[in-house]
Each structure stands twice: as C-alpha cells, then as structure tokens.
C-alpha cells in the first residue's frame, strides 16, 4: 500500500487529469486512490476516512457510465470492496457477482472468488436454517460457475489459503452443503489437499 502522502498527491494529479480528459481508466484510478486513502492500510477491514470511501463510490459510479464501464471486472470488484468496508455486504456481493460475470473465461483473477466465499461463510455462520438453505444453493451455483470459468489451479490455491485462515467457518459451510446434497465445495476442499496439486 502506498504512503498516504503519495496517495493524496496522486489524487490531486488525477483530479487535474479528469478535468481535461475524463475517461474510464482515470475514474477507476482516482476511485481506487480514494479507496486506499479511506481504508485501513493493513487489513482494509475498516474505514479511516469515510469521505474518501464515499468519493471512491462516486468516481466508480461515473466510471460505470463510461463506454465499457459495465464490462470492466476490476471496476465492479473495487465497488464491492467499498461496499464491503461500509458493511453493505448484500451490495458488495452483487458487485462481486457482476465482476465474476464479466471476467474473461479462464482468468486467474480469483480474488473475486475469495471475497464472495468469505461473504457466504460469514452469512452462513450467522444465519438461521431457512437462510442457510438459500446460501448453500447460491454457494453451489457459484462454485460451479467459478470452476467452469476460472483457472482451477488458482482457485484451489485461494481455497487452500481460506481453509487455513478461516477453517471453522469453511468447515461449517461444507457441512451445510453436504447436508443439502450439494457437493461442489466439499469436493474442491478435498482436492486442495491432494499432494500432487
């Protein structure tokens, strides 16, 4: 993460560029700069400057209005990160889904997978039985989507990391998927510990 002073300077420079030549890439760059100014530098788990996060969302909204804005996966991912840090997990998840849908087939950019699975794990662990069934169905559907459209090796690496960092939550979600006869996630969890992988 860049130094805060450098981020502020970059923001000033990008504001000048936008006045002369507003475009998708510039809106994304300044929005991302605002996000990093507003987010906790170590974990990106809390807001240190709410105004900067709000500014980031404004710039990302302008980027969406640009030609090709809706088909730019990084933009949806960044919007989702802003929503997530604001505690708007429903909106964040929708942004992550949009990012996954517009990402190119075979992509190794599986950070989207991490954010989505972390959100589902949190929800599952905090939900009642009825909501858990809906979550399990969505998890299975999206796991199949990711396996069919993203680089499987990179997905397994990311799932292995999540398994080490959030073991209990992942185990609870796997139990729930098995109880509902949805085996995509548990099967992949078994595969990540295959020594040949």
Coordinates of C-alpha atoms in Angstrom, one line a residue, residues 47-154:
X47 CA -12.8 2.8 7.3
X48 CA -10.3 5.5 8.4
X49 CA -11.8 8.3 6.2
X50 CA -15.4 7.8 5.3
X51 CA -15.4 10.8 2.9
X52 CA -12.7 9.2 0.8
X53 CA -14.7 5.9 0.6
X54 CA -17.8 7.9 -0.5
X55 CA -15.7 9.8 -3.1
X56 CA -14.4 6.4 -4.4
X57 CA -18.0 5.3 -4.9
X58 CA -18.9 8.5 -6.7
X59 CA -15.9 8.1 -9.1
X60 CA -16.8 4.4 -9.7
X61 CA -20.3 5.4 -10.5
X62 CA -19.0 7.8 -13.1
X63 CA -16.8 5.1 -14.5
X64 CA -19.8 2.8 -14.8
X65 CA -21.4 5.4 -17.1
X66 CA -18.4 5.4 -19.4
X67 CA -18.3 3.2 -22.5
X68 CA -17.2 -0.3 -21.5
X69 CA -17.6 0.6 -17.8
X70 CA -20.2 -2.2 -17.1
X71 CA -17.9 -4.7 -18.7
X72 CA -14.7 -3.9 -16.7
X73 CA -14.4 -6.5 -13.9
X74 CA -11.9 -4.5 -11.8
X75 CA -14.5 -1.7 -11.5
X76 CA -17.1 -4.0 -10.0
X77 CA -14.5 -5.6 -7.7
X78 CA -13.5 -2.1 -6.4
X79 CA -17.1 -1.1 -5.9
X80 CA -17.7 -4.3 -4.0
X81 CA -14.7 -3.6 -1.8
X82 CA -16.1 -0.2 -0.9
X83 CA -19.5 -1.6 -0.1
X84 CA -17.9 -4.4 2.0
X85 CA -15.9 -2.0 4.1
X86 CA -19.0 0.1 4.7
X87 CA -20.8 -3.0 6.0
X88 CA -23.1 -3.3 3.0
X89 CA -22.4 -7.0 2.3
X90 CA -25.6 -7.5 0.2
X91 CA -24.5 -4.8 -2.2
X92 CA -20.9 -5.9 -2.1
X93 CA -21.8 -9.4 -3.0
X94 CA -23.8 -8.2 -6.0
X95 CA -20.8 -6.2 -7.2
X96 CA -18.5 -9.3 -6.8
X97 CA -21.0 -11.3 -8.8
X98 CA -21.0 -8.8 -11.6
X99 CA -17.2 -8.7 -11.6
X100 CA -17.2 -12.5 -11.9
X101 CA -19.7 -12.5 -14.7
X102 CA -17.7 -10.0 -16.9
X103 CA -14.3 -11.5 -16.2
X104 CA -12.7 -13.4 -19.2
X105 CA -13.0 -17.1 -19.3
X106 CA -10.0 -18.9 -17.9
X107 CA -9.0 -15.9 -15.8
X108 CA -6.6 -16.3 -12.9
X109 CA -8.0 -13.2 -11.2
X110 CA -9.7 -15.2 -8.5
X111 CA -9.7 -12.6 -5.7
X112 CA -13.4 -12.2 -6.6
X113 CA -13.9 -15.8 -5.5
X114 CA -12.2 -15.1 -2.2
X115 CA -14.5 -12.1 -1.4
X116 CA -17.6 -14.0 -2.4
X117 CA -16.8 -17.1 -0.5
X118 CA -15.8 -15.1 2.6
X119 CA -19.1 -13.3 2.5
X120 CA -21.1 -16.5 2.1
X121 CA -19.1 -18.1 5.0
X122 CA -19.9 -15.1 7.3
X123 CA -23.6 -15.2 6.4
X124 CA -23.9 -19.0 6.8
X125 CA -22.4 -18.9 10.3
X126 CA -24.8 -16.1 11.3
X127 CA -28.0 -17.3 9.7
X128 CA -31.0 -19.4 10.7
X129 CA -31.8 -22.7 8.9
X130 CA -34.1 -21.2 6.3
X131 CA -31.5 -18.6 5.2
X132 CA -28.7 -21.3 5.3
X133 CA -30.5 -23.3 2.6
X134 CA -30.6 -20.3 0.3
X135 CA -26.9 -19.6 1.0
X136 CA -26.0 -23.3 0.3
X137 CA -27.8 -23.2 -3.1
X138 CA -26.1 -20.0 -4.1
X139 CA -22.6 -21.3 -3.0
X140 CA -23.0 -24.4 -5.0
X141 CA -24.2 -22.5 -8.1
X142 CA -21.3 -20.0 -7.9
X143 CA -18.7 -22.7 -7.1
X144 CA -19.7 -24.4 -10.3
X145 CA -19.5 -21.1 -12.2
X146 CA -16.0 -20.5 -10.9
X147 CA -14.8 -24.0 -11.7
X148 CA -16.2 -23.7 -15.3
X149 CA -14.9 -20.2 -16.0
X150 CA -11.8 -19.5 -13.9
X151 CA -8.3 -21.1 -13.7
X152 CA -8.9 -24.1 -11.4
X153 CA -5.3 -24.2 -10.1
X154 CA -5.5 -20.6 -8.9

